[in-house]
GROMACS .gro file of C-alpha atoms in nm:
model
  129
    1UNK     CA    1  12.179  10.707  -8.855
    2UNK     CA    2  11.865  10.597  -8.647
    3UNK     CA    3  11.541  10.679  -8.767
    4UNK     CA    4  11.297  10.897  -8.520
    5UNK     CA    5  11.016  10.718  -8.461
    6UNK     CA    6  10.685  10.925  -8.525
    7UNK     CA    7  10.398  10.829  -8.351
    8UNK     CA    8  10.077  10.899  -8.509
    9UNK     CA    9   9.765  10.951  -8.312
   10UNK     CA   10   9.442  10.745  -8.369
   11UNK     CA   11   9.152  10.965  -8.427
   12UNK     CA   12   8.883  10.887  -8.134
   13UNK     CA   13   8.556  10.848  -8.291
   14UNK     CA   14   8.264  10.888  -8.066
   15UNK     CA   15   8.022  10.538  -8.088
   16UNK     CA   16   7.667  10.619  -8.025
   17UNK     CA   17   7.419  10.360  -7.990
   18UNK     CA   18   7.259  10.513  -8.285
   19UNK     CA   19   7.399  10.546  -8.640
   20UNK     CA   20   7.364  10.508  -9.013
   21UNK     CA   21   7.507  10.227  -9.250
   22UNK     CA   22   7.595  10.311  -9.587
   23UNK     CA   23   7.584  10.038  -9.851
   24UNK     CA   24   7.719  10.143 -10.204
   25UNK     CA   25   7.663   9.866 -10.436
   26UNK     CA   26   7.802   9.889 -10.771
   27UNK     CA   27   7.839   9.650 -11.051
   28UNK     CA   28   8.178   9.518 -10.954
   29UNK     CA   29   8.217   9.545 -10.557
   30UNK     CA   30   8.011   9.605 -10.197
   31UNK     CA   31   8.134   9.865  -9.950
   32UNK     CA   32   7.960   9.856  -9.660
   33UNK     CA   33   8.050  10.142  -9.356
   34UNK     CA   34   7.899  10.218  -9.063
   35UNK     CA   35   7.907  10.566  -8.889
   36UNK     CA   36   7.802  10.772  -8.588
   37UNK     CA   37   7.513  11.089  -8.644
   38UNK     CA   38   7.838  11.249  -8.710
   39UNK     CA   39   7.918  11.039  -9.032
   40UNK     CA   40   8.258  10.925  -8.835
   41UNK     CA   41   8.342  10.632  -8.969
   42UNK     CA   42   8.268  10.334  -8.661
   43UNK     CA   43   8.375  10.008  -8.948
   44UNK     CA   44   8.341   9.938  -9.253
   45UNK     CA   45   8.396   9.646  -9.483
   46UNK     CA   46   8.362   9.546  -9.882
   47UNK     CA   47   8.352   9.210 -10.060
   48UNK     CA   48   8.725   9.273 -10.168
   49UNK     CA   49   8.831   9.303  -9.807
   50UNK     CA   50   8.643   8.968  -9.751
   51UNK     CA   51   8.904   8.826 -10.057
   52UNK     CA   52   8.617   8.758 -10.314
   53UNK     CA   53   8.821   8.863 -10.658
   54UNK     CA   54   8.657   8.880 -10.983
   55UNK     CA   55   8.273   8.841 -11.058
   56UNK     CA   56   8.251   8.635 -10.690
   57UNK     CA   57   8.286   9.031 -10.539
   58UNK     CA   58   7.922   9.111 -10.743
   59UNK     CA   59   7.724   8.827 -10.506
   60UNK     CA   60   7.476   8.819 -10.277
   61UNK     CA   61   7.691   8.604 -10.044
   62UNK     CA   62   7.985   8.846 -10.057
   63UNK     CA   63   7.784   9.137  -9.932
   64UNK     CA   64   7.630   8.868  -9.642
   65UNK     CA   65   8.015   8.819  -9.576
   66UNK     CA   66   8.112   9.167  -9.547
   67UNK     CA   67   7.801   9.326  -9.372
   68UNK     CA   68   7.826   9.060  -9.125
   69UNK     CA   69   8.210   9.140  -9.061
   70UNK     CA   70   8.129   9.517  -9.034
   71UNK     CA   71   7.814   9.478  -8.802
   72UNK     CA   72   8.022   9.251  -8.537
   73UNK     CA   73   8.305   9.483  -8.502
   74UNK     CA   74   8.017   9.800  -8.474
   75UNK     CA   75   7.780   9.607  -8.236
   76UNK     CA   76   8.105   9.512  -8.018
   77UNK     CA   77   8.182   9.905  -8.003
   78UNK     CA   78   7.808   9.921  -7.921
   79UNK     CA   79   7.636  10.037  -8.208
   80UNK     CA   80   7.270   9.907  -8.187
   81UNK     CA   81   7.024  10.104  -8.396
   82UNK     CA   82   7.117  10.229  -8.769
   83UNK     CA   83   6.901  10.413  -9.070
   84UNK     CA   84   7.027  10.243  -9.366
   85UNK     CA   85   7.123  10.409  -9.670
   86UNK     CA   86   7.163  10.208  -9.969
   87UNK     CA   87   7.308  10.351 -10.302
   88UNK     CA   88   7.348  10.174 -10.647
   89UNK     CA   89   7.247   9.928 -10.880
   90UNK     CA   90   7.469   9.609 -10.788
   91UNK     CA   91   7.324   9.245 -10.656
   92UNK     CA   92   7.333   9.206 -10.285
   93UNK     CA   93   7.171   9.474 -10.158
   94UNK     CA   94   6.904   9.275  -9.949
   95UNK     CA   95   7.088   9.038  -9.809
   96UNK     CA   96   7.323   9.323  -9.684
   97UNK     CA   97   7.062   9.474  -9.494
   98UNK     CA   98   6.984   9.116  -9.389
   99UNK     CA   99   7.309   9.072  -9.276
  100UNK     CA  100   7.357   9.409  -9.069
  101UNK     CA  101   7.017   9.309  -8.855
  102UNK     CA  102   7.174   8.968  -8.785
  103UNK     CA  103   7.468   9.116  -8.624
  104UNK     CA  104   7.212   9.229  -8.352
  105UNK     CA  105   7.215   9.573  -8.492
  106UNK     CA  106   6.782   9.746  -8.520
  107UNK     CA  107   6.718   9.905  -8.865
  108UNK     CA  108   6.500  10.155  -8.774
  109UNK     CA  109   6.450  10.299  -9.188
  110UNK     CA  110   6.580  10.196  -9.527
  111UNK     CA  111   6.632  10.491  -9.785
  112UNK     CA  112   6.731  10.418 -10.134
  113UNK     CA  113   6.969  10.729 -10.237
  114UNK     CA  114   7.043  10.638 -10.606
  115UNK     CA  115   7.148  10.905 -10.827
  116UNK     CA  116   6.936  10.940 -11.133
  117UNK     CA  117   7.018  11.148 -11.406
  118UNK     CA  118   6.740  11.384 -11.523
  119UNK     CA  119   6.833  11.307 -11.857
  120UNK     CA  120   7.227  11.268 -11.802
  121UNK     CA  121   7.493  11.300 -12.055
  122UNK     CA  122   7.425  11.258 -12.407
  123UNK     CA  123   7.487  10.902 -12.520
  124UNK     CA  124   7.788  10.740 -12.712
  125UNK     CA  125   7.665  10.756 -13.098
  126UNK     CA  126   7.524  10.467 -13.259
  127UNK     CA  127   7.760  10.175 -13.328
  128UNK     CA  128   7.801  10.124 -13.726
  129UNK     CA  129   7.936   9.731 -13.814
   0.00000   0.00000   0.00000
């Protein structure tokens, strides 16, 4: 029996020279993506992709590694001007942004969009010991 092969088409996303870069930076990883007015995805990257493992992924220099890996691989498509949006609590937020300009890549705004509870959940009851 011979298989069929099935090809699969690529989606085409269309690269604009401007775009937004989304950096969500939580306590344990950095995913960094950048995308077209659309929100197409154009690249993305994340400290795990980079092959930090453990607490190394939570680092300033992990999110350097991967927003430099994602900006190259955008500003090669020819992405050249983004409004960053950066979301969570995590280390390495700066030096992402850092990163992305390095790449050759204009920030033309920064916008923090960090959920905050207006009073959230009710906390876990007091711990008796």
């Amino acid at each position: 029996m011979a298989k069929k092969s099935v090809s699969v088409k690529k989606r085409v996303v269309k690269i604009e020279p401007v775009g937004q870069a989304h950096i969500h930076s939580s306590f344990n990883n950095i995913i960094i993506s950048l995308t077209n007015s659309t929100g197409q995805v154009i690249s993305w990257s994340s400290a795990g992709k980079m092959g930090f493992r453990g607490s190394k992924k939570n680092t300033p220099y992990a999110a350097q590694q991967a927003a430099t890996d994602c900006g190259k691989v955008a500003h090669d498509l020819g992405l050249r001007k983004v409004k960053v949006y950066v979301k969570g609590p995590g280390n390495g937020r700066e030096s992402a942004i850092r990163a992305i300009n390095s790449c050759g890549i204009d920030i033309a705004e920064i916008v923090d969009v960090t959920p905050l509870p207006h009073n959230g959940c009710r906390p876990p009851k007091r711990r008796r010991v």
